[in-house]
PDB file of C-alpha atoms in Angstrom:
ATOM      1  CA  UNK P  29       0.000   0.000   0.000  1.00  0.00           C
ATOM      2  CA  UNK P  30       1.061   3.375  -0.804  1.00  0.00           C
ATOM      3  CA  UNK P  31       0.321   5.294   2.511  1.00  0.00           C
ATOM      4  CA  UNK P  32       1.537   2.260   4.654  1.00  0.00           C
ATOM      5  CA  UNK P  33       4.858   3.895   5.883  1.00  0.00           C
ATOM      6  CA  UNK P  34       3.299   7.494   6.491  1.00  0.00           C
ATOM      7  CA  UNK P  35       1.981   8.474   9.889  1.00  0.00           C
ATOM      8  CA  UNK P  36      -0.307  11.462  11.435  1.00  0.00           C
ATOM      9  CA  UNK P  37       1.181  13.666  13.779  1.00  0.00           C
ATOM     10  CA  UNK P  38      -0.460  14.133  17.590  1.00  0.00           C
ATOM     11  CA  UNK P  39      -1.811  17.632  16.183  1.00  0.00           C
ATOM     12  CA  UNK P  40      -3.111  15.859  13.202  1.00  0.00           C
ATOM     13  CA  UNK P  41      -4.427  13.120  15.018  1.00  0.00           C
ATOM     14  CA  UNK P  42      -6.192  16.237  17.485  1.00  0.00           C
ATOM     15  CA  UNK P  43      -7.550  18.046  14.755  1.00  0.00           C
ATOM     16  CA  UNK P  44      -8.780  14.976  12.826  1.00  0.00           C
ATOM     17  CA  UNK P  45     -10.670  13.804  16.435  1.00  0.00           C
ATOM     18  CA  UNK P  46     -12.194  16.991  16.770  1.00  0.00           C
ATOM     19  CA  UNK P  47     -13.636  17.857  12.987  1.00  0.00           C
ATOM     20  CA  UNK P  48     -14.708  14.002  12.638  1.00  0.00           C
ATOM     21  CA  UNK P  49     -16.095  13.200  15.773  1.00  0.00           C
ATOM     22  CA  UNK P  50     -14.569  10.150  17.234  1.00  0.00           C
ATOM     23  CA  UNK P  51     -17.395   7.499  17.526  1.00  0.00           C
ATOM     24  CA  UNK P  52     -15.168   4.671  19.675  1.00  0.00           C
ATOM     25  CA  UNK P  53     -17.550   1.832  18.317  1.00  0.00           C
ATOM     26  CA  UNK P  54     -17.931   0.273  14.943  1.00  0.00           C
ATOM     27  CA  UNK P  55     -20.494   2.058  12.575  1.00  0.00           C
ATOM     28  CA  UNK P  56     -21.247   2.095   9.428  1.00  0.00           C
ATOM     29  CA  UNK P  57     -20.278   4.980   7.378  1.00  0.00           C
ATOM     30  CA  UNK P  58     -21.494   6.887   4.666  1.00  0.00           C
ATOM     31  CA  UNK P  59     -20.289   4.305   2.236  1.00  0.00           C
ATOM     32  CA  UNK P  60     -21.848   1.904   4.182  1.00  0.00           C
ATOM     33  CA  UNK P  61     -18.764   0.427   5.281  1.00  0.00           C
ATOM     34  CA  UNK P  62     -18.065  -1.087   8.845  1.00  0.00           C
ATOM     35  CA  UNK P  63     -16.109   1.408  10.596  1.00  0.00           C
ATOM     36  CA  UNK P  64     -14.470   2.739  13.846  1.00  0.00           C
ATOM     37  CA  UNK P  65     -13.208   5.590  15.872  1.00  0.00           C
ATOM     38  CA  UNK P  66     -12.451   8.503  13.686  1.00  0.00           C
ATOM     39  CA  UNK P  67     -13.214   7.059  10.373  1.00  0.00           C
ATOM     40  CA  UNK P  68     -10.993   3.797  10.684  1.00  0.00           C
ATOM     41  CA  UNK P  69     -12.275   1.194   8.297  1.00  0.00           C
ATOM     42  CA  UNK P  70     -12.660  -2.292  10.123  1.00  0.00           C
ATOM     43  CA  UNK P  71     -13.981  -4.102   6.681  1.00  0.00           C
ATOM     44  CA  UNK P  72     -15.667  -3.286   3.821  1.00  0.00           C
ATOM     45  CA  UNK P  73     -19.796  -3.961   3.820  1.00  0.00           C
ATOM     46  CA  UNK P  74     -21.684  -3.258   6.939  1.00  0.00           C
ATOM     47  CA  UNK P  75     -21.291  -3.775  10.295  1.00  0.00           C
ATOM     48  CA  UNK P  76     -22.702  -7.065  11.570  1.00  0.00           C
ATOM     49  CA  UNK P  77     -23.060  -8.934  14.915  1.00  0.00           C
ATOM     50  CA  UNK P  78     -21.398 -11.784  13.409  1.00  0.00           C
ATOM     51  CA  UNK P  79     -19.205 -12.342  10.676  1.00  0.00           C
ATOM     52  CA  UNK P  80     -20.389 -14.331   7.790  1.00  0.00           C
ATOM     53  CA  UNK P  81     -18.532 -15.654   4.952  1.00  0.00           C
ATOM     54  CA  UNK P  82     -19.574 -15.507   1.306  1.00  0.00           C
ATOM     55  CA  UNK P  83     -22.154 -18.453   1.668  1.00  0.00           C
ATOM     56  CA  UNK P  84     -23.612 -16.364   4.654  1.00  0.00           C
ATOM     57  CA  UNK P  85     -22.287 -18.889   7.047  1.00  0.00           C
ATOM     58  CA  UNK P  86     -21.047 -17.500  10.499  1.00  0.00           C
ATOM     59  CA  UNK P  87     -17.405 -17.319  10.934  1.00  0.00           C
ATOM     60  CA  UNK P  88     -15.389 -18.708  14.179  1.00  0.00           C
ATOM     61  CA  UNK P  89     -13.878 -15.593  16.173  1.00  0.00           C
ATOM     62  CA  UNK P  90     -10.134 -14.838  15.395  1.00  0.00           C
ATOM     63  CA  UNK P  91      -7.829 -13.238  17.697  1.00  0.00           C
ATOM     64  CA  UNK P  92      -5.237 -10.992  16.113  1.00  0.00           C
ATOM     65  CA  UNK P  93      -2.610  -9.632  18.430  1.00  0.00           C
ATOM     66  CA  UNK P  94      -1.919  -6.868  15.513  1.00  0.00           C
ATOM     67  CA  UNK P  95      -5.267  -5.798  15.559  1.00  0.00           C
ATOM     68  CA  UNK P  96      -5.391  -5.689  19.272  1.00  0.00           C
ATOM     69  CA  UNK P  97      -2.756  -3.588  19.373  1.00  0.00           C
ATOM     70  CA  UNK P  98      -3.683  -1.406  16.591  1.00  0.00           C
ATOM     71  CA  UNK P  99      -7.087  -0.797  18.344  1.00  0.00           C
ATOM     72  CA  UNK P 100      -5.104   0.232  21.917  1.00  0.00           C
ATOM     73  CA  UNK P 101      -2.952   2.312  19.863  1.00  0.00           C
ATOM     74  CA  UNK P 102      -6.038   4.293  18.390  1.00  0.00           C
ATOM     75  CA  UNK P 103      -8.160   4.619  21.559  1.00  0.00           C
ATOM     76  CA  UNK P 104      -5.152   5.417  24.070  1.00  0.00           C
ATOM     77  CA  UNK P 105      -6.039   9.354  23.224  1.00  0.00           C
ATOM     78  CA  UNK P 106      -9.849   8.531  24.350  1.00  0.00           C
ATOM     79  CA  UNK P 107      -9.316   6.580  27.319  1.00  0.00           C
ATOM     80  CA  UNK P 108      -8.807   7.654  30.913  1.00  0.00           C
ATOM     81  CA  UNK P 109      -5.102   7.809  32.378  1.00  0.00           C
ATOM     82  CA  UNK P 110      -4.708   5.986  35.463  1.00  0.00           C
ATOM     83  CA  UNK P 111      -4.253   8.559  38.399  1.00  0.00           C
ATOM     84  CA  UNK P 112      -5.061  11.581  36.664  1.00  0.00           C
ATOM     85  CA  UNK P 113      -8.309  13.476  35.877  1.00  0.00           C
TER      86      UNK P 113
END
């Protein structure tokens, strides 16, 4: 991917959380694509409960320690420090 080595600054990252609106959920877009926190896509299609494949059969949970980590990367900004406010 092109973009895959670039990365937003903090006053980027401020500025794009306060003109978009964090939602810290998954929604669906105006594309109608799954998405999360400030315009993150999680998958292209809707949002469902439960993941289907192509036949429309439910798919077994997967953990994915990238994705994890990704996610607690994203959020840290919207998240309460320990011992402060």
């Amino acid at each position: 991917m092109a973009n895959e080595g670039m990365r937003l600054s903090e006053a980027g990252w401020t500025a794009l959380r306060i003109r978009e609106h964090a939602i810290m959920a998954y929604y669906n877009d105006q594309a109608n694509n799954c998405t999360y926190g400030v315009g993150t896509l999680a998958h292209y299609g809707p949002c469902t409960l439960h993941p289907r494949d192509a036949n429309g059969r439910r798919l077994a949970p997967v953990r994915s320690n990238g994705l994890v980590n990704r996610r607690r990367l994203e959020t840290a900004p919207f998240r309460r420090q320990q011992g402060g406010q």
